[in-house]
XYZ file of C-alpha atoms in Angstrom:
698
model
C 37.104 104.087 68.407
C 38.128 101.874 71.333
C 38.756 98.192 70.805
C 36.181 95.933 72.444
C 37.701 92.889 74.044
C 40.651 92.370 71.707
C 43.169 89.726 72.726
C 45.887 87.654 71.155
C 43.927 84.453 71.806
C 43.418 81.973 68.989
C 40.020 81.728 67.341
C 37.709 78.838 68.163
C 34.437 79.571 66.390
C 34.444 78.797 62.675
C 32.124 81.774 62.157
C 35.015 84.108 63.037
C 37.156 82.930 60.142
C 38.045 85.883 57.878
C 41.138 84.373 56.270
C 39.647 81.359 54.506
C 41.218 78.893 56.943
C 38.162 76.706 57.601
C 38.432 74.877 54.275
C 42.080 74.052 54.972
C 41.239 72.842 58.491
C 38.486 70.598 57.143
C 40.888 69.006 54.684
C 43.420 68.404 57.486
C 40.680 66.784 59.595
C 39.611 64.653 56.626
C 43.209 63.507 56.071
C 43.689 62.626 59.743
C 40.429 60.672 59.720
C 41.342 58.754 56.580
C 44.872 57.957 57.800
C 43.736 56.695 61.210
C 44.391 53.050 62.159
C 43.305 51.092 65.209
C 46.626 49.258 65.133
C 49.068 52.167 64.977
C 49.689 55.807 65.744
C 50.527 58.690 63.396
C 52.221 61.972 64.235
C 50.946 64.816 62.088
C 52.623 68.193 61.998
C 51.149 71.674 61.603
C 54.041 73.798 60.397
C 53.893 77.575 60.394
C 55.824 80.607 61.555
C 55.052 82.358 64.823
C 51.743 84.135 64.596
C 50.667 82.316 61.433
C 47.515 80.965 63.108
C 48.550 77.413 64.007
C 46.509 77.321 67.213
C 43.442 78.673 65.437
C 43.809 75.996 62.769
C 44.252 73.327 65.445
C 41.034 74.550 67.085
C 39.243 74.361 63.746
C 40.548 70.809 63.155
C 39.350 69.799 66.618
C 35.956 71.374 65.939
C 35.650 69.517 62.636
C 36.661 66.119 64.055
C 34.308 66.385 67.020
C 31.529 67.799 64.890
C 31.025 66.162 61.529
C 33.131 63.190 62.656
C 31.679 62.795 66.131
C 33.389 59.439 66.852
C 36.687 61.273 67.389
C 37.949 62.298 70.837
C 40.297 65.289 70.890
C 42.414 66.747 73.692
C 44.912 69.608 73.867
C 48.351 68.874 75.338
C 50.266 72.053 76.184
C 53.812 70.930 77.092
C 55.232 74.357 77.955
C 52.923 74.633 80.967
C 54.865 71.817 82.691
C 57.934 72.684 84.756
C 59.877 69.402 84.361
C 59.776 65.930 82.825
C 57.503 64.588 85.566
C 55.115 67.433 84.848
C 55.209 66.620 81.140
C 54.155 63.025 81.873
C 51.368 64.293 84.114
C 50.150 66.741 81.452
C 50.269 64.016 78.826
C 48.261 61.601 80.966
C 45.749 64.353 81.805
C 45.296 65.158 78.117
C 44.939 61.506 77.142
C 42.502 60.813 79.985
C 40.405 63.804 78.968
C 40.229 62.495 75.405
C 39.026 58.989 76.266
C 35.311 58.259 76.751
C 34.393 59.000 80.346
C 31.899 56.318 81.378
C 32.702 53.124 79.538
C 34.337 50.167 81.252
C 36.848 49.826 78.418
C 37.877 53.445 78.781
C 38.392 53.093 82.541
C 40.474 49.971 81.942
C 42.549 51.782 79.295
C 43.179 54.755 81.590
C 44.378 52.427 84.353
C 46.712 50.546 82.006
C 48.125 53.781 80.558
C 48.638 55.166 84.053
C 50.671 52.096 85.066
C 52.760 52.363 81.918
C 53.443 56.045 82.554
C 54.448 55.301 86.141
C 57.075 52.962 84.755
C 58.305 55.424 82.118
C 58.376 58.705 84.033
C 61.297 58.078 86.443
C 63.556 56.928 83.620
C 62.473 59.148 80.740
C 65.843 60.873 80.693
C 67.473 57.567 79.770
C 65.485 57.209 76.569
C 67.681 58.051 73.571
C 66.101 60.540 71.226
C 67.405 58.951 68.054
C 68.940 55.660 66.917
C 67.139 53.390 69.374
C 64.084 51.283 68.594
C 61.103 50.942 70.902
C 62.194 47.344 71.681
C 65.670 48.544 72.631
C 64.165 51.287 74.772
C 61.957 48.695 76.440
C 64.911 46.475 77.280
C 66.770 49.471 78.680
C 63.824 50.425 80.838
C 63.295 46.822 81.916
C 66.862 46.517 83.139
C 66.536 49.702 85.140
C 63.195 48.823 86.687
C 64.606 45.442 87.870
C 61.918 43.669 89.861
C 59.102 45.910 88.636
C 56.912 44.943 85.681
C 58.822 45.443 82.458
C 57.871 48.244 80.055
C 56.951 45.976 77.146
C 54.341 44.153 79.202
C 52.844 47.400 80.464
C 52.862 48.895 76.945
C 51.130 45.863 75.418
C 48.488 45.783 78.153
C 47.751 49.498 77.608
C 47.702 49.035 73.831
C 45.219 46.143 74.143
C 42.997 48.236 76.391
C 43.027 51.097 73.892
C 42.026 48.750 71.037
C 39.078 47.624 73.133
C 37.921 51.224 73.467
C 37.611 51.222 69.696
C 37.386 54.967 69.240
C 40.042 57.232 67.670
C 41.878 59.803 69.773
C 43.757 62.896 68.589
C 46.114 64.713 70.961
C 46.976 68.208 69.759
C 50.401 69.318 70.990
C 50.598 73.087 70.686
C 53.305 75.708 71.205
C 56.194 73.284 70.834
C 58.430 76.156 69.718
C 57.932 77.932 73.065
C 59.894 75.250 74.915
C 63.448 75.480 76.121
C 65.876 73.070 74.387
C 65.924 70.560 77.262
C 62.124 70.669 77.521
C 61.827 70.004 73.801
C 64.057 66.935 74.090
C 61.945 65.595 76.937
C 58.786 66.105 74.901
C 60.276 64.316 71.915
C 61.296 61.420 74.170
C 57.741 61.149 75.441
C 56.308 61.182 71.933
C 58.848 58.586 70.792
C 58.192 56.333 73.789
C 54.460 56.786 74.315
C 53.427 57.989 70.887
C 53.045 54.453 69.618
C 49.935 53.620 71.568
C 47.510 52.298 68.964
C 44.458 54.349 67.972
C 46.073 57.555 69.312
C 47.253 60.125 66.782
C 49.062 63.402 67.365
C 48.900 66.812 65.721
C 51.996 68.832 66.672
C 51.937 72.581 65.953
C 55.394 74.092 65.553
C 57.570 76.521 63.644
C 59.955 74.463 61.533
C 62.881 76.864 61.722
C 62.756 77.665 65.435
C 62.153 74.045 66.415
C 65.147 72.945 64.346
C 67.178 75.659 66.043
C 66.112 74.347 69.457
C 67.212 70.862 68.462
C 70.597 72.192 67.351
C 71.187 74.064 70.604
C 70.106 71.122 72.774
C 73.215 69.085 72.062
C 72.403 65.916 70.098
C 73.341 67.587 66.806
C 75.945 70.009 65.593
C 74.994 73.643 66.319
C 75.315 74.405 62.617
C 73.816 71.215 61.184
C 70.480 72.432 59.818
C 70.035 69.440 57.552
C 70.495 66.996 60.425
C 67.947 68.812 62.591
C 65.403 68.878 59.794
C 65.923 65.179 59.063
C 65.436 64.464 62.731
C 62.128 66.345 62.734
C 61.076 64.232 59.789
C 61.616 61.101 61.927
C 59.248 62.476 64.580
C 56.616 64.035 62.296
C 55.383 61.574 59.683
C 52.778 63.748 57.970
C 53.368 67.515 57.954
C 50.752 70.089 56.971
C 52.052 73.527 56.050
C 49.959 76.496 57.166
C 49.075 78.409 53.992
C 50.664 81.879 53.894
C 48.376 84.874 53.667
C 47.901 86.165 50.150
C 48.473 89.829 49.381
C 44.763 90.337 48.732
C 43.892 88.834 52.126
C 46.380 91.030 53.964
C 45.289 94.246 52.279
C 41.605 93.456 52.577
C 41.815 92.679 56.286
C 44.095 95.652 56.872
C 41.728 98.079 55.186
C 38.660 96.656 56.897
C 40.245 96.778 60.337
C 41.704 100.254 59.867
C 38.318 101.588 58.834
C 37.029 100.262 62.149
C 39.758 102.170 63.991
C 38.290 105.529 63.008
C 35.265 106.248 60.867
C 36.864 108.068 57.949
C 36.955 107.701 54.193
C 38.420 104.310 53.191
C 40.991 106.059 51.019
C 42.844 107.103 54.169
C 43.675 103.518 55.118
C 47.075 102.075 54.424
C 46.460 99.970 51.342
C 44.786 102.835 49.490
C 46.922 105.694 50.749
C 50.241 103.908 50.187
C 49.855 102.561 46.695
C 53.618 102.407 46.166
C 54.146 100.842 49.576
C 51.596 98.030 49.468
C 54.398 95.509 49.153
C 55.988 96.974 52.281
C 52.813 96.405 54.295
C 52.400 92.917 52.860
C 55.977 91.909 53.690
C 55.743 93.346 57.199
C 52.286 92.024 58.105
C 52.419 88.510 56.716
C 50.722 86.659 59.598
C 47.336 86.991 61.332
C 49.063 87.851 64.601
C 51.206 90.624 63.112
C 48.129 92.060 61.384
C 46.064 92.016 64.575
C 48.814 93.524 66.713
C 49.468 96.243 64.147
C 45.807 97.223 64.004
C 45.579 97.334 67.800
C 48.661 99.537 68.042
C 47.174 101.792 65.378
C 43.895 101.842 67.304
C 45.738 102.931 70.449
C 47.683 105.670 68.655
C 44.568 106.942 66.861
C 42.685 107.157 70.159
C 45.269 109.666 71.418
C 45.794 111.576 68.170
C 42.578 112.909 66.591
C 42.572 112.079 62.880
C 42.144 115.743 61.903
C 45.284 116.751 63.829
C 47.783 114.462 62.088
C 48.483 112.831 58.742
C 46.861 109.403 58.969
C 49.163 107.878 56.367
C 52.211 108.905 58.364
C 50.682 107.578 61.578
C 49.941 104.236 59.920
C 53.468 103.873 58.588
C 55.023 104.973 61.879
C 52.882 102.394 63.657
C 54.141 99.778 61.225
C 57.722 100.788 61.969
C 57.075 100.784 65.721
C 55.401 97.369 65.695
C 58.080 95.738 63.552
C 61.218 97.603 64.617
C 60.647 99.341 67.971
C 64.353 100.055 68.500
C 64.473 102.060 65.248
C 61.316 103.952 66.178
C 62.696 104.848 69.607
C 65.818 106.404 68.050
C 63.927 108.740 65.688
C 63.343 111.634 68.156
C 67.075 111.712 68.897
C 67.871 112.508 65.258
C 64.918 114.831 64.697
C 66.827 117.593 62.934
C 68.651 115.187 60.657
C 65.402 113.506 59.628
C 63.662 116.815 58.922
C 66.556 118.370 57.003
C 68.186 115.319 55.459
C 71.534 116.749 56.563
C 73.861 116.369 59.468
C 76.704 118.238 61.096
C 78.010 121.769 60.566
C 78.571 123.555 57.275
C 81.602 122.235 55.414
C 83.388 122.709 52.114
C 83.060 119.797 49.675
C 84.255 119.975 46.063
C 84.365 123.741 46.260
C 80.795 123.989 47.578
C 79.628 124.877 51.065
C 76.982 122.607 52.510
C 76.144 119.977 55.065
C 76.769 116.275 54.734
C 73.803 114.126 53.763
C 72.436 112.209 56.727
C 72.956 108.463 56.463
C 70.362 106.023 57.743
C 73.070 103.476 58.553
C 73.011 104.244 62.275
C 69.238 103.736 62.396
C 69.233 100.368 60.638
C 72.209 99.032 62.591
C 70.999 95.987 64.478
C 68.109 95.354 62.080
C 68.343 91.949 60.343
C 69.943 92.435 56.947
C 66.955 91.048 55.057
C 64.737 93.706 56.709
C 67.006 96.755 56.414
C 65.695 97.705 52.968
C 62.141 97.841 54.356
C 63.239 100.097 57.204
C 65.036 102.429 54.798
C 61.983 102.567 52.569
C 59.736 103.378 55.541
C 62.031 106.169 56.706
C 62.295 107.679 53.245
C 58.520 107.647 52.827
C 58.124 109.382 56.162
C 60.988 111.845 55.746
C 61.307 112.801 52.055
C 64.519 114.771 52.530
C 66.392 111.572 53.282
C 68.088 110.398 50.122
C 66.476 107.453 48.396
C 68.551 104.370 47.768
C 68.448 103.180 44.173
C 66.667 100.034 45.324
C 63.760 101.929 46.879
C 60.855 102.960 44.690
C 58.208 104.007 47.227
C 57.415 107.702 47.507
C 54.997 109.505 49.788
C 52.201 111.202 47.871
C 52.340 114.243 50.141
C 49.617 115.770 52.243
C 49.678 118.055 55.242
C 50.382 117.704 58.975
C 53.178 115.269 58.217
C 55.721 113.906 60.657
C 58.383 115.449 58.392
C 56.933 118.891 59.215
C 58.739 120.436 62.189
C 55.406 121.792 63.441
C 53.943 118.284 63.727
C 56.891 115.950 64.396
C 56.517 115.990 68.187
C 52.846 115.011 68.062
C 53.623 111.594 66.612
C 56.030 110.682 69.386
C 54.168 112.302 72.301
C 51.003 110.355 71.379
C 49.037 113.551 71.777
C 49.401 117.302 71.617
C 52.473 118.547 73.536
C 51.872 121.315 76.046
C 53.423 123.935 73.750
C 51.238 122.987 70.793
C 47.889 124.370 69.623
C 45.207 122.241 68.022
C 44.690 122.768 64.323
C 40.956 122.688 64.975
C 41.313 125.659 67.359
C 43.224 127.633 64.750
C 40.695 126.720 62.064
C 37.855 127.832 64.317
C 39.612 131.161 64.942
C 40.118 131.722 61.205
C 36.471 130.934 60.596
C 35.416 133.409 63.303
C 37.743 136.015 61.790
C 36.126 135.598 58.395
C 32.763 136.178 60.013
C 33.649 139.408 61.759
C 35.525 138.555 64.975
C 38.544 140.889 64.804
C 40.075 139.471 68.012
C 39.720 135.785 67.100
C 43.263 135.299 65.794
C 44.861 137.539 68.403
C 43.363 135.334 71.111
C 45.081 132.288 69.575
C 48.566 133.815 69.255
C 48.588 136.001 72.337
C 50.638 134.931 75.354
C 52.464 132.074 73.615
C 56.212 131.643 73.306
C 57.743 132.624 69.979
C 58.328 129.060 68.769
C 54.705 128.101 69.379
C 53.424 131.294 67.769
C 55.449 130.516 64.652
C 53.753 127.137 64.553
C 50.341 128.783 64.795
C 51.264 131.319 62.102
C 52.135 128.438 59.764
C 48.669 126.998 60.310
C 46.971 130.369 59.819
C 48.880 130.869 56.585
C 47.845 127.462 55.304
C 44.201 128.284 56.021
C 43.975 131.816 54.651
C 46.466 132.059 51.790
C 45.848 132.165 48.976
C 42.316 133.515 49.254
C 40.560 136.820 48.676
C 39.733 139.246 51.442
C 36.059 139.311 52.275
C 34.332 142.483 51.181
C 32.799 144.582 52.546
C 34.349 144.816 56.001
C 37.602 143.007 55.317
C 37.180 141.232 58.623
C 39.913 138.646 57.957
C 42.445 141.381 57.210
C 41.491 143.190 60.390
C 41.834 139.999 62.452
C 45.274 139.339 60.957
C 46.326 142.895 61.807
C 45.134 142.426 65.392
C 47.100 139.181 65.606
C 50.232 140.879 64.254
C 49.883 143.628 66.835
C 49.439 141.048 69.622
C 52.659 139.337 68.506
C 54.448 142.687 68.276
C 53.547 143.476 71.877
C 54.653 140.018 73.062
C 57.781 139.563 70.977
C 58.729 142.881 69.332
C 58.721 144.363 65.845
C 61.526 142.222 64.536
C 60.295 138.901 65.854
C 59.605 136.237 63.264
C 55.876 135.764 64.000
C 55.214 139.533 63.975
C 56.817 140.065 60.601
C 55.297 136.909 59.131
C 51.790 137.929 60.178
C 52.380 141.397 58.766
C 53.524 139.850 55.490
C 50.423 137.655 55.503
C 48.341 140.815 55.925
C 50.077 142.170 52.822
C 49.343 139.036 50.816
C 45.698 139.076 51.819
C 45.441 142.816 51.115
C 46.940 142.407 47.638
C 44.198 139.893 46.779
C 41.315 142.212 47.690
C 38.794 142.454 44.830
C 38.924 145.570 42.677
C 35.507 146.728 43.839
C 36.475 146.703 47.527
C 35.813 149.960 49.342
C 39.218 151.571 50.112
C 37.953 152.752 53.482
C 37.258 149.170 54.621
C 40.812 148.137 53.826
C 42.547 151.096 55.422
C 40.404 150.786 58.544
C 41.278 147.087 58.808
C 44.940 148.079 59.292
C 44.311 150.894 61.792
C 45.476 148.825 64.765
C 48.965 148.734 63.148
C 49.263 152.538 62.770
C 51.046 153.307 66.066
C 53.813 150.800 65.276
C 54.150 151.892 61.662
C 53.382 148.357 60.484
C 50.331 149.507 58.554
C 52.720 151.340 56.207
C 54.937 148.235 55.938
C 51.923 146.117 55.075
C 50.883 148.601 52.396
C 54.380 148.692 50.857
C 54.643 144.890 50.821
C 51.184 144.614 49.355
C 52.078 146.995 46.532
C 55.132 144.875 45.734
C 52.901 141.802 45.545
C 50.816 143.514 42.877
C 53.721 144.144 40.506
C 55.789 147.194 39.637
C 53.520 148.764 37.030
C 50.670 151.079 37.972
C 48.533 149.007 35.633
C 48.772 146.146 38.100
C 47.266 148.151 40.954
C 43.580 147.476 41.666
C 40.998 150.263 41.509
C 40.957 150.744 45.251
C 44.716 151.234 45.654
C 45.085 154.988 44.996
C 42.372 156.040 47.437
C 43.522 153.450 49.993
C 47.121 154.718 49.812
C 45.967 158.319 50.135
C 43.918 157.540 53.252
C 46.757 155.566 54.797
C 49.308 158.320 54.040
C 47.246 160.804 56.034
C 47.333 158.471 59.026
C 51.054 157.807 58.472
C 51.666 161.578 58.633
C 49.804 161.738 61.944
C 51.804 158.798 63.276
C 55.116 160.476 62.338
C 54.200 163.762 64.012
C 52.918 162.096 67.177
C 56.131 160.095 67.434
C 58.256 163.250 67.120
C 56.167 165.067 69.716
C 56.855 162.287 72.196
C 60.570 163.032 71.778
C 62.744 160.749 73.938
C 59.677 159.029 75.400
C 58.576 157.741 71.999
C 58.588 153.954 71.568
C 61.894 152.657 70.248
C 60.384 149.873 68.171
C 58.098 152.056 66.061
C 58.867 151.793 62.330
C 59.293 155.540 61.981
C 61.211 155.582 58.710
C 58.693 153.245 57.029
C 55.750 155.385 58.063
C 57.662 158.504 56.993
C 58.455 156.996 53.590
C 54.817 156.065 53.001
C 53.641 159.535 54.056
C 56.021 161.241 51.656
C 55.567 158.835 48.728
C 51.768 158.665 48.744
C 50.969 161.901 50.585
C 52.033 165.555 50.442
C 55.732 165.737 51.343
C 55.804 169.522 51.185
C 52.912 169.773 53.626
C 54.606 167.324 55.990
C 57.831 169.361 55.824
C 55.900 172.528 56.569
C 54.301 170.895 59.631
C 57.629 169.554 60.932
C 59.365 172.910 60.520
C 56.433 174.696 62.159
C 56.494 172.421 65.194
C 60.295 172.697 65.476
C 59.876 176.463 65.509
C 57.166 176.248 68.167
C 59.343 174.024 70.361
C 57.219 170.879 70.243
C 60.364 168.988 69.224
C 63.821 169.856 67.903
C 65.825 169.273 64.752
C 67.932 166.945 66.836
C 64.811 164.867 67.694
C 64.129 164.482 63.979
C 67.784 163.628 63.281
C 67.727 160.923 65.938
C 65.079 159.080 63.885
C 67.486 158.985 60.925
C 70.302 157.202 62.770
C 70.127 153.603 61.545
C 70.795 150.445 63.525
C 72.558 147.256 62.458
C 72.756 143.740 63.816
C 74.701 140.620 63.020
C 72.702 137.898 61.285
C 72.843 135.605 64.275
C 70.315 134.499 66.875
C 70.287 136.829 69.883
C 72.608 139.387 68.253
C 72.348 142.917 69.721
C 71.360 145.976 67.745
C 73.912 148.769 67.492
C 73.834 152.308 66.149
C 75.540 152.899 62.811
C 76.497 156.422 61.674
C 78.283 155.452 58.479
C 75.249 155.342 56.179
C 73.047 158.169 57.440
C 70.667 159.376 54.726
C 70.722 163.191 54.788
C 68.733 164.250 51.738
C 65.248 163.445 53.040
C 66.160 164.773 56.486
C 67.178 168.212 55.233
C 64.179 168.316 52.891
C 61.923 167.942 55.932
C 63.646 170.210 58.481
C 65.137 172.873 56.194
C 68.274 174.751 57.266
C 66.802 177.233 59.682
C 68.929 175.899 62.544
C 72.312 176.434 60.875
C 74.220 176.255 64.158
C 73.053 172.665 64.751
C 74.361 171.560 61.346
C 77.754 173.109 62.152
C 78.242 171.292 65.464
C 81.149 168.876 65.614
C 80.418 165.157 65.471
C 80.715 163.199 68.691
C 82.710 160.030 68.154
C 82.812 158.808 71.725
C 79.258 157.525 72.217
C 77.850 154.152 73.211
C 76.960 152.308 70.013
C 74.912 149.754 71.943
C 72.646 152.370 73.529
C 69.687 152.700 71.149
C 67.753 155.261 73.203
C 66.560 158.440 71.461
C 68.748 160.549 73.732
C 71.857 158.628 72.676
C 70.808 158.752 69.039
C 70.554 162.540 69.284
C 74.188 162.607 70.379
C 75.173 160.254 67.564
C 73.384 162.445 65.000
C 75.331 165.624 65.761
C 77.627 166.712 62.986
C 76.494 163.881 60.695
C 74.167 165.885 58.428
C 74.958 168.309 55.615
C 72.244 170.917 54.933
C 70.564 170.692 51.541
C 71.679 173.361 49.124
C 68.950 175.753 48.085
C 68.489 176.613 44.460
């Protein structure tokens, strides 16, 4: 949902109050009205931190004074809009003129008198001491500097008399004092001290106590470290301070939940206060002002508009938005330490106390530069987002879990790309493909995984697994199993037999197969795996599935025996076709797996008879069969090459299949000088010579 006309502007209309501020503003207005005197001037203060809603409260006070107390005249004086002291005087006069009645003779006379007084004061404002000098002393100082011109006291008294004749109270609201530079603040305070004694004119100054005191310290009149002096000085300027009430926890959470529900129309339980029960205090501490709440919600609105709620974990997005809005420098560093955040570790393997492992990743580098009183909140946020980071003893919050989390390597990038990266696939697309597969589309999953790079396919396989396992195969038809087999074959063609996504999809086929109901027709299951026959993966799937069921025959479902028999017949055909292709046969076919399934669940003697018959007829040779028994090895390292290994050749099954009719071949000398890296069938035939011992006949 897109925000409609949001801004950081203060509220004006009392109807917009959602934080129970109107009652406070009315009491402030009542106090100002009761304290007003025609013979003097009072400076009221509205103290509150940045973003606490001071301007909104000032607007409400103005509304109340001009409404229910219509005799009041109110004007806003914004000192930071002036560029110098002359500009400040001009802004002050403009504000005061705007507040006075427009058409009365007394008001016109008062404006003229005030204007003359300001003309006297403006050129020499810099000479007015900020502290320690009375108005009379200031007047004498000004009078001596103005020489032949009318003295300040006379001009001040004439203006004061004119204001008394107006007879109506005036309130000048001075806002954003804490935005000023130190020298500008001093000039403003001089003006208030010099001109703020006009009778019947009161002031309401909105400021942040701490930052204003800091400005006073840095401006020079006080010691840079003298907090007490600065605060006492503020007390001399502001006679009656009002403290903006802090937001209560209930107000923060209520507004947060209401606004987050407006961001996207989902169940209220997905909003921060409900979803982060252990982290409510974290949200309350971080979003303690109306401005911080509003800015957080708008940043969340922006992020949610780019990241569909069904493609991410909303709780993680809300907490990441909180971290980004409060500590953007920490947020920006997170992608740089992606692996450390996901694993909780850092650096290479090392030996510590006799154990091999990696050092635990420390969050110290991330919180460096964060104010000390906020570091615990940052650590808590990071630990909630990335559970593998070690919890400090002072942190109690713990993420309740869920899926599609930022701590999941498959989803991490989405949160920082503000959308789906180019190498990502929507969860909704995968879910739709799984649904189509369940309803008979055998190519649905293959279309999702086909043509993608291996890393992306692995991501998709994770999503498929989450959607289909555990869960029974549909019967009859076993359409989901067939679609998974088609997807595995698509991955095999793109990335090879030994690629991670190929083997993982094949294993998923096995899991799904093992869960098929007992009354499933064996033919439906065996046919669902037919697309994997040429590669031999159908036999692998069957073996893995049988392991899933348990070692005992009692654990096998009713359909297993017939299914295995049907598949063994096809495995026999696959073995013979592969041998007939001789050196042109595909290298990545799982020949030994298919052969093992054919002999274990089929008729080994019949297969041996067929092999020996075709050797005799010249369709292939004993050496072609032997080549299939030469194993390959590879180092357990990414990108490692496969090599031939002749040390562990299994001879018993080989001789059982080929017999010893070709005695001369068995007696040939072994060839030691062959290329171990050449995995072709022709090279394997060379490697096989002299490696087999014929089986003894009884």
